[in-house]
Coordinates of C-alpha atoms and ligand atoms in Angstrom, one line a residue:
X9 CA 252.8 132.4 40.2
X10 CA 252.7 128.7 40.6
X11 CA 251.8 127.1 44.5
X12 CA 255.2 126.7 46.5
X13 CA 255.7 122.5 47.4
X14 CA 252.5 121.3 50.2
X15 CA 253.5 121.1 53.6
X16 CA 253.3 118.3 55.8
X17 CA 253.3 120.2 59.4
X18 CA 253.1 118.5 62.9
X19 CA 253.1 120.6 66.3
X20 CA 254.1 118.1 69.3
X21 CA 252.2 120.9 72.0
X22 CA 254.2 120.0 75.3
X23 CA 255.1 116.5 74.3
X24 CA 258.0 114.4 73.8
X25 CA 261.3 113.2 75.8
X26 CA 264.4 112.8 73.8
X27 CA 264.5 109.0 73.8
X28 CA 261.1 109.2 72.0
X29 CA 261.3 112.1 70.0
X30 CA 265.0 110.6 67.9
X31 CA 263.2 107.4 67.6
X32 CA 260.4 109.4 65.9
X33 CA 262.8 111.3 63.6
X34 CA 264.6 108.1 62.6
X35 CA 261.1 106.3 62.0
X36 CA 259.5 109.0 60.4
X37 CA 262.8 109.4 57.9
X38 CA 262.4 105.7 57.3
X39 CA 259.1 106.3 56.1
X40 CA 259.6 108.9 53.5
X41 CA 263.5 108.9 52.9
X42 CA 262.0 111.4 49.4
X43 CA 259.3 112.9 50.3
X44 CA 257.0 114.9 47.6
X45 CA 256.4 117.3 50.3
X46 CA 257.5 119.4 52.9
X47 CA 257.8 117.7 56.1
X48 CA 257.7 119.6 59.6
X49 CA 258.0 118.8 62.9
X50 CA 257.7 121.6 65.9
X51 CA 258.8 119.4 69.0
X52 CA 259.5 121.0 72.6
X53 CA 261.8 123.3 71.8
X54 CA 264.3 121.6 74.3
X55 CA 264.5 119.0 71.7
X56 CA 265.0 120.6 68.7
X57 CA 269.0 120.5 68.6
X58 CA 269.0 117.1 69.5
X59 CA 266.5 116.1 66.3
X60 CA 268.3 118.3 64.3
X61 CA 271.7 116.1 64.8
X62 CA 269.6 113.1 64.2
X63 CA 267.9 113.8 61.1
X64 CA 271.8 114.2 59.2
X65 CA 270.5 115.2 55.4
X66 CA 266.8 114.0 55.7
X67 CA 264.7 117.4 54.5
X68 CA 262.9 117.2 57.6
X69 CA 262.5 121.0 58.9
X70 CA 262.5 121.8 62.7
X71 CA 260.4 124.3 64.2
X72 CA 259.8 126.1 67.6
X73 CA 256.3 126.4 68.7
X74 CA 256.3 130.3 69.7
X75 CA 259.5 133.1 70.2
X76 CA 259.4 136.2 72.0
X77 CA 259.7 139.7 70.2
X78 CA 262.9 140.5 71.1
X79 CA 266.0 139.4 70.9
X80 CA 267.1 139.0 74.1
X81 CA 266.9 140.2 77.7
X82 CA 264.7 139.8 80.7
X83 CA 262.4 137.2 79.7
X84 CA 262.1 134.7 82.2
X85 CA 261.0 131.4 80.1
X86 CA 261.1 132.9 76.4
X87 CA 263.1 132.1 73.7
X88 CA 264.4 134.3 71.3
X89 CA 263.5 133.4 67.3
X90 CA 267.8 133.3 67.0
X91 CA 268.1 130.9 69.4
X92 CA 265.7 128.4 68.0
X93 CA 267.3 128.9 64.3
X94 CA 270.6 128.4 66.0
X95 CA 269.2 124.7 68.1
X96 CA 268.6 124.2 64.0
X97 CA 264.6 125.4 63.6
X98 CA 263.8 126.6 60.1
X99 CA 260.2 127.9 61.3
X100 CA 258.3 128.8 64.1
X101 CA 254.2 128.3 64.4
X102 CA 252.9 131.6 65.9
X103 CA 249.5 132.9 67.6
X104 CA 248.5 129.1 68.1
X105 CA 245.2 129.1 69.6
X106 CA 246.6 127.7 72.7
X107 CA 249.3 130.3 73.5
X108 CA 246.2 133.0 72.5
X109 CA 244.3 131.7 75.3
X110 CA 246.6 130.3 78.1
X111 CA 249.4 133.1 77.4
X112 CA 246.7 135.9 76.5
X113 CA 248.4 136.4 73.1
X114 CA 247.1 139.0 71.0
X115 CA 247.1 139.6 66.6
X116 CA 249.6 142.5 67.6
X117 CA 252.1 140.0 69.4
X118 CA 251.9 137.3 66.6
X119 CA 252.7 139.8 64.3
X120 CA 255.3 141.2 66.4
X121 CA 256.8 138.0 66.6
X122 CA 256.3 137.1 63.0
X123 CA 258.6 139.9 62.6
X124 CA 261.4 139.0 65.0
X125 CA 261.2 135.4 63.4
X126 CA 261.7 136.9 59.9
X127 CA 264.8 138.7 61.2
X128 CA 266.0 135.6 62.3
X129 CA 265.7 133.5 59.1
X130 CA 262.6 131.5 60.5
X131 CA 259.7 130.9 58.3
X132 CA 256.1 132.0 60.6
X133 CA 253.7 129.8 60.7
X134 CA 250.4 132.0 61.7
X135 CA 247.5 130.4 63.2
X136 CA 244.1 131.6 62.9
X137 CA 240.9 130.7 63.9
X138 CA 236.9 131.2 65.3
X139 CA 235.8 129.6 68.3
X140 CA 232.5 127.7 68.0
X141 CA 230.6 130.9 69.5
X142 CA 232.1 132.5 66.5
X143 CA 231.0 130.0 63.9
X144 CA 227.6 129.8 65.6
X145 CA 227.0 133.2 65.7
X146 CA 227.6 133.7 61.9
X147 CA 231.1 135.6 62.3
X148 CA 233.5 132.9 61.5
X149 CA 235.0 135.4 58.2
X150 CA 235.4 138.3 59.9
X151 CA 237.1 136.9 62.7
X152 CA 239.7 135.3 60.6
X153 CA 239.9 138.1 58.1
X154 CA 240.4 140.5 61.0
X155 CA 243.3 137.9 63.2
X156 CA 245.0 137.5 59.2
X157 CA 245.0 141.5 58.6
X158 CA 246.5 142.3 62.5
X159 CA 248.6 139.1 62.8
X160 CA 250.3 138.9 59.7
X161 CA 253.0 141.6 59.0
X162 CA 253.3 143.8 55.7
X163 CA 256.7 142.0 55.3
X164 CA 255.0 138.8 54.8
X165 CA 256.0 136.7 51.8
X166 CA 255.3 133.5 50.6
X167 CA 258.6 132.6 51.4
X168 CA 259.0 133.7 55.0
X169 CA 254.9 132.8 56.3
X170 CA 252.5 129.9 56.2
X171 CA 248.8 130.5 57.2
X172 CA 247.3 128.2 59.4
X173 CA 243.5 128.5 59.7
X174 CA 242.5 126.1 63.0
X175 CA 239.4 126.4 63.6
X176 CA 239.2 126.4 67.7
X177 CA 236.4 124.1 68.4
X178 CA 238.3 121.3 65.6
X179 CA 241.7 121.6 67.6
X180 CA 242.4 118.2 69.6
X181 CA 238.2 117.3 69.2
X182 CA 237.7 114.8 66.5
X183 CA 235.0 117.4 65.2
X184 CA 236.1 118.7 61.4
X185 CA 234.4 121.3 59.5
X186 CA 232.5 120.2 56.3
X187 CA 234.9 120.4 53.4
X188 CA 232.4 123.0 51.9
X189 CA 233.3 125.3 55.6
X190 CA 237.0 124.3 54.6
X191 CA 236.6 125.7 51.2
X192 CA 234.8 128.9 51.8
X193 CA 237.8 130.1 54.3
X194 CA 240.3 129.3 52.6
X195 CA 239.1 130.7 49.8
X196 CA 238.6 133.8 51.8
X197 CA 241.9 133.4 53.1
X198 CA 243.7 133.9 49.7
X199 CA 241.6 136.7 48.6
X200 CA 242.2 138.6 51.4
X201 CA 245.8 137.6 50.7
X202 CA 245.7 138.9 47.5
X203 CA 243.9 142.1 48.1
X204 CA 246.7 142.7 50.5
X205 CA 249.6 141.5 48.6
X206 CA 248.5 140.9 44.7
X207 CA 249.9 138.1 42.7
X208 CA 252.3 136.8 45.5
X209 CA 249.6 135.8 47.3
X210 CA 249.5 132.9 44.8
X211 CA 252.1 131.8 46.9
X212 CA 251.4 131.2 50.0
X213 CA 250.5 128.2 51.7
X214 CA 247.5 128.1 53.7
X215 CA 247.2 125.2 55.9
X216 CA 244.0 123.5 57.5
X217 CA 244.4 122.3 61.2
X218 CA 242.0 120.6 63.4
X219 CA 241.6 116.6 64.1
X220 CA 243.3 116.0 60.9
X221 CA 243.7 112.3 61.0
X222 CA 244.8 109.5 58.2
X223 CA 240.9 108.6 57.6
X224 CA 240.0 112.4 56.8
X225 CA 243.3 113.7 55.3
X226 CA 242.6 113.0 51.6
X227 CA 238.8 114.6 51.7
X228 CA 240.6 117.6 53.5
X229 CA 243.3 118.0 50.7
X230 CA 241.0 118.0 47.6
X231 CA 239.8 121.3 49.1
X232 CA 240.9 124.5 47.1
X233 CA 243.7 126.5 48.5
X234 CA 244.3 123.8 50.6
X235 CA 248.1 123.6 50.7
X236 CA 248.8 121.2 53.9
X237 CA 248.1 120.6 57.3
X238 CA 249.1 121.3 60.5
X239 CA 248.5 117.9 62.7
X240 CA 248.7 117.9 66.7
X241 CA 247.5 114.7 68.7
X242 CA 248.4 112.6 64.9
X243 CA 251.8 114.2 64.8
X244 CA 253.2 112.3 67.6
X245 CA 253.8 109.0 66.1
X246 CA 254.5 108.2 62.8
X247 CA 252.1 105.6 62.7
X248 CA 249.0 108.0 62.5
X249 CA 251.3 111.0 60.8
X250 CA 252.5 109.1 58.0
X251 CA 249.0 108.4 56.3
X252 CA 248.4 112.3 56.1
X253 CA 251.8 113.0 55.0
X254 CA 250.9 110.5 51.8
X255 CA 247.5 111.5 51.5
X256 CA 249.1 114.8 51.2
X257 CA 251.8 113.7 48.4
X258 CA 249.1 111.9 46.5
X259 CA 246.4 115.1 46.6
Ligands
PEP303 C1 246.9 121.8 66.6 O1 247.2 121.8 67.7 O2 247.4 122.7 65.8 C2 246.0 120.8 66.0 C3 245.5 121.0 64.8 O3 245.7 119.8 66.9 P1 244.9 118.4 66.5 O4 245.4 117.9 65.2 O5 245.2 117.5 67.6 O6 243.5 118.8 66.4

């Protein structure tokens, strides 16, 4: 099985007003009216309809940043994976290492919600990740091998999930792993992929994020089995996103 197209993947966190964030979309679709990869942007999720109105045919996706489990009911904040598909997201990043340790999130909840997003059309995008305690202590592969086996569902296909691997202590630092660290997770990544899930795992794109920037994009993307990025603090404008998204088309 041949690698689905790279993804260029940017996660605003809790930034962005609508002024902004249409100005973004119209810049960023200026830059790259064909781009050679997939281009994603997970905004607040109270801006997704409004960029999706403003991208007209540009193959910009859309993407919430978390959804709840269920479909509905009495969730006071939550948003159900339908209702971001219907403001116009195509995916949803899940099991960020943010909403695992401000919202307590465990691998059974991201795969929970992996599985609501799937029944709403929504392509997952699961984060994994060691803290540098983790990394320190010499357990960076099991904790990732153990978050990908309980976060990611059996009905996972390269079609409807991304893997993310972020490692905590890179996330919004400036600090990146050596490509050589890159290389031996993500390497890890797919075999455990394809242990699970045989040739399909072929498929599936696992992305590197952590203080991804235009000056370290193209060393990143020569890794193996690295199949895009997903970019916080250089998402935001497309001054600093643009640089990876090319690095990424040229890799
Ligand atoms: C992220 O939040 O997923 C991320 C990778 O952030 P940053 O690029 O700012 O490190």
């Amino acid at each position: 099985m041949t690698r689905p197209r790279k993804l260029a993947a940017g996660n605003w966190k809790m930034n962005g007003t609508a002024k902004a964030a249409l100005a973004e979309v119209a810049a960023l679709s200026a830059a790259h009216p064909d781009p050679k990869v997939d281009l994603l942007i997970c905004p607040p999720a109270t801006l997704i309809a409004q960029m999706n109105w403003a991208k007209k045919t540009h193959p910009l996706a859309l993407g919430g940043q978390d959804c709840h489990a269920k479909t509905h009911g009495a969730h006071t904040g939550d948003i159900a994976a339908a209702m971001l598909a219907d403001a116009g997201a195509t995916y949803v990043i899940l099991g960020h290492s943010e909403r695992r340790a401000d919202h307590h999130e465990t691998d059974a909840d991201v795969r929970a919600k992996a599985i609501a997003a799937e029944a709403a059309g929504l392509i997952s995008v699961i984060c994994i990740g060691e803290t540098l305690t983790e990394r320190e202590a010499g357990t960076t592969l099991t904790v990732v091998g153990t978050q990908l086996d309980r976060s990611v569902p059996d009905i996972a296909t390269p079609e409807n999930c991304v893997i993310a691997y972020e490692p905590v202590w890179a996330i919004g630092t400036g600090k990146v792993p050596t490509t050589a660290q890159i290389a031996e997770v993500h390497g890890f990544i797919r075999e455990r992929l394809t242990a699970r899930f045989g040739a399909a795992a072929e498929g599936f794109r696992i992305l590197y994020g952590g203080s991804v920037k235009g000056t370290n994009a193209a060393e990143i993307f020569a890794v193996d089995d690295v199949d895009g990025a997903l970019v916080g603090g250089a998402s935001l404008t497309t001054a600093d996103f643009s640089p990876i998204i090319t690095a990424l088309e040229n890799a």
